[in-house]
Amino acid sequence: MRSLVAILPLAVAARNIGPRQSSQKITVDVTQRYQIIDGFGISEAFQRANDILNLKEPKQTQVLDLLFNTTNGAGFTIVRNGIGSSPSNANDWMITFAEDPGSPTSAPIYTWDGKDSGQLWFSQQAAKRYGVKTFYGDAWSAPGFMKTNKDDANGGTVCGLPGATCSSGDWRQAYADYLVQYVKFYAEAGINVTHLGFVNEPDLKTAYASMLVNGTQAADFIKVLHPTLAKNNMSHIVITCCEATGWSVQSQYTQQLKAAGVESMVGVITAHTYTSGISGSQPTSQKVWETECSDLSGGWSTAWYSNGGSGDGYTWANNIHTGLTTGNVSAYLWWVGTQDRATNNNNNEKLILVDGQDYQVSKRLWAYAQYSRTVRPGAVRVKALGGSGLKTTAFVNVNGKLAVNVINTGADAVSISLSGSNGSAVQAWVTDNTHDMEATPASITEGTVTGSVPGRGMVSFVIL
Ligand SMILES: *[C@@H]1O[C@H](CO)[C@@H](O)[C@H](O)[C@H]1NC(C)=O
Ligand SMILES: *[C@@H]1O[C@H](CO)[C@@H](O)[C@H](O)[C@H]1NC(C)=O
Ligand SMILES: *[C@@H]1O[C@H](CO)[C@@H](O)[C@H](O)[C@H]1NC(C)=O
Ligand SMILES: *[C@@H]1O[C@H](CO)[C@@H](O)[C@H](O)[C@H]1NC(C)=O
Ligand SMILES: *[C@@H]1O[C@H](CO)[C@@H](O)[C@H](O)[C@H]1NC(C)=O
Ligand SMILES: *[C@@H]1O[C@H](CO)[C@@H](O)[C@H](O)[C@H]1NC(C)=O
């Protein structure tokens, strides 16, 4: 505590002992198990993948490493791709691979460009180089010709859903078939799509790809999509819903899905945190993912801690903690991994600013790294107790390694004594204003780990 430093005799201070650290005990109880973790990730939708594709080596590899490498990057394990619906590649749109065949019963017309707005290349890098296994394809909208407003943008909804009749007919089955075709194109390119979503922010009408669907309408479509996946031997692909703009509005969607009897067909409930943050778990027994968050308001910031600003890495380390604990989430995804300077006044939507042939890394990336590199897919969250002023989560990984992630919310360093692991070896990494997930000393004696967490810093311990 800083106040103690002031009362230390000068002679002691002069001997360079440094400020005395308060000492906190943390106990992990691996017998108390919570949710299984699927991972952490990002999207490169809306042509953001091209930011990386257009970088020359060695910078291209450096940025890919920053996102996926488990020794010098964030070690992300989930890629969320946008399934294109737009008529062209103008602006930052994601082009669709379907043309209007005239009616929903006509043979579909599909033209695959093998690029998918840079996302296919990006997914292949993630899979082949870094072993990423979780690929989430999510459509912001159906193609315009399948919708009430004949436009993939500006709201509207899929013809044939309750309350949505169109003279062109009922396009629900055509839309489900289209999503299956997307999975096939990815499979042909060596990428297994593991999760599939058919809406994004269905409670918000925007000038870009968007459609308005309520929970009852979503349930109606799930009753078409679910058997369509089964018919195509794709029952292993997890249907997600509904990517609502905030945690509260998604709770309403989740209730509507349940009321309509489709909860068991939805493998993962998905929500964003823009219009409301995580204040509790979703009303479901299925898995829950937080699939999109970012700081839309702030100017580009690479700060770790600037008084808790909305772009601070520290703020997001805390938000991820809240998601994993209060929110019971199995995944916590950021919005885009990269973005250029011009888009949206260079705000904090991105983790990495790609600026022509240069790039800058925000501390938000390192907040993610602390979790994503230590808590790997399949890990189970377990109980972590104690530590005043600390926010601690603990996870048992599939390989038996115990990850304990500690955020120090106080201004001064705290020394930690961590029991309950029975381990014999420990490694630790720290992020704060001056460190980016750097190795930091920790030791273990008779199963008890000793280490230290700097003020407003985060340390991840991995114990075996
Ligand atoms: C991750 O980075 C390390 C250190 O630079 C490098 O040796 C390793 O090859 C990278 N891993 C992958 C999968 O590229
Ligand atoms: C969803 O929209 C349909 C069509 O407009 C409407 O009939 C239904 O009441 C809505 N459901 C809810 C839960 O709002
Ligand atoms: C994709 O799935 C197929 C069929 O389940 C499997 O044989 C293949 O190994 C998977 N490919 C990758 C890259 O995971
Ligand atoms: C699904 O798998 C079955 C059994 O392997 C096979 O007979 C059938 O052709 C497959 N269907 C499709 C659409 O791939
Ligand atoms: C947490 O999520 C799991 C599924 O991952 C679910 O079984 C459990 O009921 C959820 N707990 C709460 C409190 O919502
Ligand atoms: C440590 O040992 C205790 C007592 O044998 C046991 O209850 C606990 O589950 C063990 N913890 C781990 C992480 O293996």
Coordinates of C-alpha atoms and ligand atoms in Angstrom, one line a residue, residues 127 132-133 187 190-192 236, ligand 3:
A127 CA -6.6 -23.0 -39.4
V132 CA -7.8 -22.7 -35.0
K133 CA -10.7 -25.1 -35.1
A187 CA -15.5 -27.2 -46.5
G190 CA -10.5 -26.9 -46.1
I191 CA -12.4 -25.0 -43.4
N192 CA -15.0 -26.7 -41.2
H236 CA -22.8 -31.4 -35.9
Ligands
LIG3 C1 -13.3 -31.3 -41.2 O1 -14.4 -32.2 -40.9 C2 -14.2 -33.4 -41.7 C3 -15.4 -34.3 -41.5 O2 -15.9 -34.3 -40.2 C4 -12.9 -34.1 -41.1 O3 -12.7 -35.3 -41.7 C5 -11.7 -33.2 -41.3 O4 -10.6 -33.7 -40.7 C6 -12.0 -31.8 -40.7 N1 -11.0 -30.9 -41.2 C7 -10.3 -30.1 -40.4 C8 -9.3 -29.2 -41.0 O5 -10.6 -30.0 -39.2

